[in-house]
């Protein structure tokens, strides 16, 4: 069969298979399948049921909406989930025996998360409330005229949302499954997270910071709460980011993942276990120099909600680990033994594990497969494919298998990937595009990436690298970018380019392009201000001026200090590391793409760069994307995601 090249519209052809959840009997499961719909320019998702004995896959929910976070009731007869079928996310329940899903909540604001109670008669959940309101408060009539907003805290806005309501907090409530009666459990004027419910139904673990001043406070203490008496025991109270809590099967141990502030937000995450019998916690993965969790980036996967840890009955823990571009499932015992449970060169982006640890359910993607659901016998590694949602599409398209490359830059060992054009012909030369990831603490890896395949299909070679600052190598490596933006990371990227130009005669070094988003956008700006080797560049959701970024970004005042090791008392350092300072040096035609509701890297960063370059007579254009945030390329409106790809490929076609 003559296969065709990948197109931009293949975003609508592939399906994202995520969030596998085993039933209590370990003989059946559910997962979520999401696809982009061109007709109504939206994401549609549905819950699918899998009979693990027969392999039969049955769709359980229908309609033009998004569903997420399916969870089985303790008796395995029902599945609860979140759905936006009535505009905001509310809690629904569907019977295994069949029938329509029914709504359990109709709260004023969206439901954020939920957990079943052990009795199966109620479900705990979280949602936002104004002070004095309850989850039963009816929707108030909106003010006729706009009202001013008083801001008193530095953490006052979020990406896409903008300015947050100043008297609104996340609270915990519960709903009676039979009667749909909703009650509040927390009411204090603080944000609460629902982390876990014990198997005996007597305890919650919640996250709550009750400090009055939190502008420079990055702690969310984990608190064990007796549901009946509301007596609290603090499990953890330190600066850092911790969560993904799970009780062991007998409730003695409480596992959680996270990291302290030793290296600010680039500290690698670990798995911790708290013992209720002695109140002591231990770091189970302290000996691993790689981050716990999934640090791999992809533009295809939707709703990749994976558990932080999963306990088995024999007190083993399973978790994801990101290393060398791979995301694998690992297992650990309480006495310190740790071993990989899945193979190499793939992206295990979702999982669940049978109680007896006989097998795991895995959602897995590779560089040439968008992802499916598998059953893997843990002892033997034998794997059975359970779904085939992307099989028909894979038979129609020709995908390029990226080649893994390794090279050195000084004392640093760097990993990356090189793709040839889809219809590569020996003896011909081709332009090459260098892609730079954001973060900078993310990781390119062994997963399907639609954008890379589109570029290859249009006749470009693609080089993407994990320079210093990337996750998945070591703590020293990921920390090396702090205080050195535009330094070693820039050198690593240019050294990677030199390496492939030296070894790959098919690359036309007179036709080089570069692009990236967020940190990758910053680096694109930096590169064209420091070299003229590239003939075209596309910068996306970028930073151009650290001085203004400090005050306009929702993370600016602390991120700048953490990563540049300077603030507004050291403006010279901020300006020295700002690409805008070097705008006069830019000779590369530069396309600037930015979302209007990006509050992580606000659009004024793009505006400053564009106006400055135009004023200097440089070759540049600026494209603004309405109703879009920092994650537009991954979760934005489908038509705008297509438009973004058209802009990128159009610019490179014009200049390369």
Coordinates of N, CA, C and O in Angstrom, one line a residue, residues 168-276:
X168 N -12.2 34.0 46.6 CA -12.6 32.6 46.2 C -11.6 31.6 46.5 O -10.4 31.8 46.3
X169 N -12.0 30.5 47.1 CA -11.1 29.4 47.5 C -11.6 28.1 47.1 O -12.8 27.8 47.0
X170 N -10.6 27.1 46.9 CA -11.0 25.8 46.6 C -11.4 25.1 47.9 O -10.6 25.0 48.9
X171 N -12.6 24.5 48.0 CA -13.1 23.9 49.2 C -13.4 22.4 48.9 O -13.5 22.0 47.7
X172 N -13.5 21.6 49.9 CA -13.8 20.2 49.8 C -15.2 19.9 50.3 O -15.7 20.5 51.3
X173 N -15.9 19.2 49.5 CA -17.3 18.8 49.8 C -17.5 17.3 49.5 O -16.6 16.6 49.1
X174 N -18.8 16.9 49.8 CA -19.1 15.5 49.4 C -20.6 15.5 49.0 O -21.4 16.3 49.4
X175 N -20.9 14.5 48.2 CA -22.2 14.3 47.6 C -22.7 12.9 47.9 O -22.0 11.9 47.8
X176 N -24.0 12.8 48.4 CA -24.6 11.5 48.6 C -25.0 11.0 47.2 O -25.8 11.6 46.5
X177 N -24.5 9.8 46.9 CA -24.8 9.2 45.6 C -26.2 8.9 45.3 O -26.7 9.1 44.2
X178 N -27.0 8.5 46.3 CA -28.4 8.2 46.1 C -29.3 9.4 46.0 O -30.2 9.4 45.2
X179 N -29.0 10.4 46.9 CA -29.9 11.5 46.9 C -29.4 12.8 46.2 O -30.2 13.7 46.0
X180 N -28.1 12.8 45.8 CA -27.5 14.0 45.3 C -27.4 15.2 46.2 O -27.2 16.3 45.8
X181 N -27.5 14.9 47.5 CA -27.4 15.9 48.5 C -25.9 16.3 48.6 O -25.0 15.4 48.8
X182 N -25.6 17.6 48.6 CA -24.2 18.1 48.6 C -24.0 18.8 49.9 O -24.8 19.6 50.3
X183 N -22.8 18.5 50.5 CA -22.5 19.2 51.8 C -21.0 19.7 51.7 O -20.2 19.1 51.0
X184 N -20.7 20.7 52.5 CA -19.4 21.2 52.6 C -18.6 20.5 53.7 O -19.2 20.1 54.7
X185 N -17.4 20.2 53.5 CA -16.5 19.7 54.6 C -15.6 20.7 55.1 O -15.3 20.8 56.3
X186 N -15.1 21.6 54.2 CA -14.2 22.7 54.6 C -14.9 24.0 54.2 O -15.6 24.1 53.2
X187 N -14.6 25.1 55.0 CA -15.1 26.4 54.8 C -14.1 27.5 55.0 O -14.4 28.7 54.7
X188 N -13.0 27.2 55.6 CA -12.0 28.3 55.9 C -11.6 29.0 54.6 O -11.5 28.4 53.6
X189 N -11.2 30.2 54.7 CA -10.8 31.0 53.6 C -9.4 30.7 53.1 O -8.5 31.6 53.1
X190 N -9.2 29.4 52.8 CA -7.9 29.0 52.2 C -8.2 27.9 51.1 O -9.2 27.3 51.1
X191 N -7.2 27.8 50.2 CA -7.4 26.8 49.2 C -7.1 25.4 49.8 O -6.1 25.2 50.5
X192 N -8.0 24.4 49.5 CA -7.8 23.1 50.0 C -7.7 22.1 48.8 O -8.5 22.3 47.8
X193 N -6.8 21.2 48.8 CA -6.8 20.1 47.8 C -7.2 18.8 48.5 O -6.8 18.5 49.6
X194 N -7.9 18.0 47.7 CA -8.3 16.6 48.2 C -7.3 15.7 47.6 O -7.3 15.4 46.4
X195 N -6.4 15.1 48.5 CA -5.3 14.3 48.0 C -5.6 12.8 48.0 O -5.2 12.1 47.1
X196 N -6.3 12.3 49.0 CA -6.6 10.9 49.1 C -7.6 10.6 50.2 O -7.8 11.4 51.1
X197 N -8.3 9.5 50.0 CA -9.3 9.0 51.0 C -8.8 7.6 51.4 O -8.5 6.7 50.5
X198 N -8.8 7.3 52.7 CA -8.3 6.0 53.2 C -9.3 4.9 52.8 O -10.5 5.1 52.5
X199 N -8.8 3.7 52.7 CA -9.6 2.5 52.3 C -10.6 2.2 53.4 O -11.7 1.5 53.0
X200 N -10.4 2.5 54.6 CA -11.4 2.3 55.6 C -12.5 3.4 55.7 O -13.4 3.4 56.5
X201 N -12.3 4.5 54.9 CA -13.2 5.6 54.8 C -13.2 6.5 56.0 O -14.1 7.4 56.2
X202 N -12.2 6.4 56.9 CA -12.1 7.2 58.1 C -11.2 8.4 58.0 O -11.3 9.3 58.9
X203 N -10.4 8.5 57.0 CA -9.4 9.5 56.9 C -9.3 10.2 55.5 O -9.5 9.5 54.5
X204 N -8.9 11.4 55.5 CA -8.6 12.1 54.3 C -7.2 12.6 54.4 O -6.7 13.0 55.5
X205 N -6.5 12.8 53.3 CA -5.3 13.6 53.3 C -5.6 14.8 52.4 O -6.1 14.6 51.3
X206 N -5.5 16.0 53.0 CA -5.7 17.2 52.3 C -4.5 18.1 52.2 O -3.6 17.9 53.0
X207 N -4.4 19.0 51.3 CA -3.4 20.0 51.2 C -4.0 21.3 51.5 O -5.0 21.7 50.9
X208 N -3.4 22.1 52.5 CA -3.9 23.4 52.8 C -2.8 24.2 53.4 O -2.0 23.8 54.3
X209 N -2.6 25.5 52.9 CA -1.7 26.4 53.5 C -2.5 27.5 54.1 O -3.3 28.2 53.5
X210 N -2.4 27.6 55.5 CA -3.3 28.6 56.2 C -2.5 29.8 56.6 O -3.0 30.6 57.4
X211 N -1.3 30.0 56.0 CA -0.6 31.2 56.3 C -1.2 32.4 55.6 O -1.7 32.4 54.5
X212 N -1.2 33.6 56.3 CA -1.8 34.8 55.8 C -1.1 35.3 54.6 O -1.7 35.9 53.6
X213 N 0.3 35.2 54.6 CA 1.1 35.8 53.5 C 1.7 34.7 52.7 O 2.5 33.9 53.3
X214 N 1.3 34.5 51.5 CA 1.9 33.4 50.7 C 2.6 33.8 49.4 O 2.9 33.0 48.6
X215 N 2.9 35.1 49.3 CA 3.5 35.6 48.0 C 4.8 34.9 47.8 O 5.2 34.6 46.6
X216 N 5.6 34.7 48.8 CA 6.9 34.0 48.7 C 6.9 32.6 49.5 O 7.9 32.1 49.8
X217 N 5.7 32.1 49.7 CA 5.5 30.9 50.4 C 5.1 29.8 49.4 O 4.0 29.9 48.8
X218 N 5.9 28.8 49.2 CA 5.6 27.7 48.3 C 5.4 26.4 49.0 O 5.9 25.4 48.5
X219 N 4.7 26.4 50.1 CA 4.4 25.2 50.8 C 2.9 25.0 50.8 O 2.1 25.9 50.8
X220 N 2.5 23.7 50.6 CA 1.2 23.3 50.8 C 1.2 22.1 51.7 O 1.4 20.9 51.3
X221 N 1.2 22.3 53.1 CA 1.3 21.2 54.0 C 0.3 20.1 53.7 O -0.9 20.3 53.4
X222 N 0.7 18.8 53.8 CA -0.2 17.7 53.7 C -0.6 17.3 55.1 O 0.2 17.1 56.0
X223 N -1.9 17.2 55.2 CA -2.5 17.0 56.5 C -3.5 15.8 56.5 O -4.3 15.7 55.6
X224 N -3.3 14.9 57.5 CA -4.1 13.7 57.7 C -5.3 14.2 58.6 O -5.1 14.6 59.7
X225 N -6.5 14.0 58.1 CA -7.7 14.5 58.8 C -8.6 13.3 59.2 O -8.9 12.5 58.3
X226 N -9.0 13.2 60.4 CA -10.0 12.2 60.9 C -11.3 12.8 60.5 O -11.7 13.9 60.9
X227 N -12.0 12.1 59.6 CA -13.3 12.6 59.0 C -14.3 12.9 60.1 O -15.0 13.9 60.1
X228 N -14.4 12.0 61.1 CA -15.5 12.2 62.1 C -15.2 13.3 63.1 O -16.0 14.1 63.4
X229 N -13.9 13.4 63.6 CA -13.6 14.4 64.6 C -12.9 15.6 64.0 O -12.8 16.6 64.7
X230 N -12.4 15.5 62.8 CA -11.7 16.6 62.1 C -10.3 16.9 62.8 O -9.7 17.9 62.5
X231 N -9.9 15.9 63.6 CA -8.5 16.1 64.2 C -7.5 15.9 63.0 O -7.6 15.1 62.2
X232 N -6.5 16.8 63.1 CA -5.5 16.9 62.1 C -4.1 16.4 62.5 O -3.7 16.7 63.7
X233 N -3.4 15.7 61.7 CA -2.0 15.3 61.9 C -1.2 15.8 60.7 O -1.6 15.4 59.5
X234 N -0.2 16.6 60.9 CA 0.6 17.1 59.8 C 1.6 16.0 59.3 O 2.4 15.5 60.1
X235 N 1.5 15.6 58.1 CA 2.4 14.7 57.5 C 3.6 15.4 57.0 O 4.8 14.9 57.1
X236 N 3.4 16.5 56.4 CA 4.6 17.2 55.7 C 4.3 18.7 55.8 O 3.1 19.1 55.5
X237 N 5.3 19.5 56.1 CA 5.1 21.0 56.1 C 6.5 21.6 55.8 O 7.3 21.8 56.7
X238 N 6.7 21.7 54.5 CA 8.0 22.4 54.1 C 7.8 23.0 52.7 O 6.9 22.7 52.0
X239 N 8.7 23.9 52.4 CA 8.7 24.6 51.1 C 8.9 23.6 50.0 O 9.8 22.7 50.1
X240 N 8.1 23.6 49.0 CA 8.2 22.6 47.9 C 6.9 22.3 47.3 O 5.9 23.0 47.6
X241 N 6.9 21.3 46.5 CA 5.7 20.9 45.7 C 5.5 19.4 45.9 O 6.2 18.6 45.4
X242 N 4.4 19.1 46.6 CA 4.2 17.7 47.0 C 2.7 17.3 46.7 O 1.8 18.2 46.9
X243 N 2.4 16.1 46.4 CA 1.0 15.7 46.2 C 1.0 14.2 45.7 O 1.9 13.4 46.0
X244 N 0.0 13.9 44.9 CA -0.2 12.5 44.4 C -0.2 11.5 45.5 O 0.6 10.5 45.5
X245 N -1.0 11.7 46.5 CA -1.0 10.9 47.7 C -1.8 9.6 47.5 O -2.8 9.6 46.8
X246 N -1.3 8.5 48.1 CA -2.0 7.3 48.0 C -1.8 6.5 49.3 O -0.7 6.3 49.7
X247 N -2.9 5.9 49.8 CA -2.8 5.0 51.0 C -2.4 3.6 50.6 O -2.9 3.2 49.5
X248 N -1.6 2.9 51.4 CA -1.4 1.5 51.1 C -2.7 0.8 51.4 O -3.7 1.3 52.0
X249 N -2.8 -0.5 50.9 CA -4.0 -1.2 51.0 C -4.6 -1.4 52.4 O -5.8 -1.4 52.7
X250 N -3.6 -1.4 53.4 CA -4.1 -1.5 54.8 C -4.1 -0.2 55.5 O -4.3 -0.1 56.7
X251 N -3.8 0.9 54.8 CA -3.9 2.3 55.3 C -2.8 2.7 56.2 O -2.7 3.8 56.7
X252 N -1.8 1.7 56.5 CA -0.7 2.1 57.4 C 0.2 3.1 56.8 O 0.6 4.1 57.4
X253 N 0.5 2.9 55.5 CA 1.5 3.8 54.8 C 0.8 4.8 53.9 O -0.3 4.5 53.3
X254 N 1.3 6.0 53.8 CA 0.8 7.0 52.9 C 2.0 7.4 52.0 O 3.0 8.0 52.5
X255 N 1.9 7.1 50.7 CA 2.9 7.5 49.8 C 2.5 8.8 49.1 O 1.3 9.2 49.0
X256 N 3.5 9.6 48.7 CA 3.3 10.8 48.0 C 4.6 11.1 47.2 O 5.7 10.6 47.4
X257 N 4.4 12.0 46.2 CA 5.6 12.4 45.4 C 5.8 13.9 45.5 O 4.9 14.6 45.9
X258 N 7.0 14.3 45.1 CA 7.2 15.8 45.1 C 8.7 16.1 45.3 O 9.6 15.2 45.3
X259 N 8.9 17.4 45.6 CA 10.3 17.8 45.7 C 10.4 19.1 46.6 O 9.4 19.9 46.6
X260 N 11.5 19.3 47.3 CA 11.7 20.5 48.1 C 12.3 21.6 47.2 O 12.4 21.4 46.0
X261 N 12.8 22.6 47.8 CA 13.3 23.8 47.1 C 14.8 23.9 47.1 O 15.4 24.9 46.9
X262 N 15.5 22.7 47.2 CA 16.9 22.7 47.2 C 17.5 23.4 45.9 O 18.4 24.2 46.0
X263 N 16.9 23.1 44.8 CA 17.2 23.7 43.5 C 16.0 24.4 43.0 O 15.7 24.4 41.7
X264 N 15.2 25.0 43.9 CA 14.0 25.7 43.5 C 13.1 24.7 42.7 O 13.0 23.6 43.1
X265 N 12.5 25.2 41.6 CA 11.5 24.3 41.0 C 12.1 23.3 40.0 O 11.4 22.6 39.3
X266 N 13.5 23.2 40.0 CA 14.1 22.2 39.2 C 14.6 21.1 40.0 O 15.3 20.2 39.5
X267 N 14.3 21.0 41.3 CA 14.7 19.9 42.1 C 13.9 18.7 41.6 O 12.7 18.7 41.3
X268 N 14.6 17.5 41.4 CA 14.0 16.3 40.9 C 13.0 15.7 41.9 O 13.3 15.7 43.1
X269 N 11.9 15.3 41.4 CA 10.9 14.7 42.3 C 11.3 13.3 42.8 O 12.0 12.5 42.1
X270 N 10.8 12.9 44.0 CA 11.0 11.6 44.6 C 9.7 11.0 45.0 O 8.7 11.7 45.1
X271 N 9.8 9.8 45.4 CA 8.6 9.1 46.1 C 8.9 9.0 47.6 O 10.0 8.5 48.0
X272 N 8.0 9.4 48.4 CA 8.1 9.4 49.8 C 7.1 8.5 50.4 O 6.0 8.4 49.9
X273 N 7.4 7.9 51.6 CA 6.4 7.0 52.3 C 6.4 7.4 53.7 O 7.4 7.4 54.4
X274 N 5.2 7.8 54.2 CA 4.9 8.1 55.6 C 4.3 7.0 56.3 O 3.3 6.4 55.8
X275 N 4.8 6.6 57.5 CA 4.4 5.5 58.3 C 3.5 6.0 59.4 O 4.0 6.7 60.3
X276 N 2.2 5.7 59.4 CA 1.3 6.2 60.4 C 1.6 5.7 61.8 O 1.3 6.3 62.8

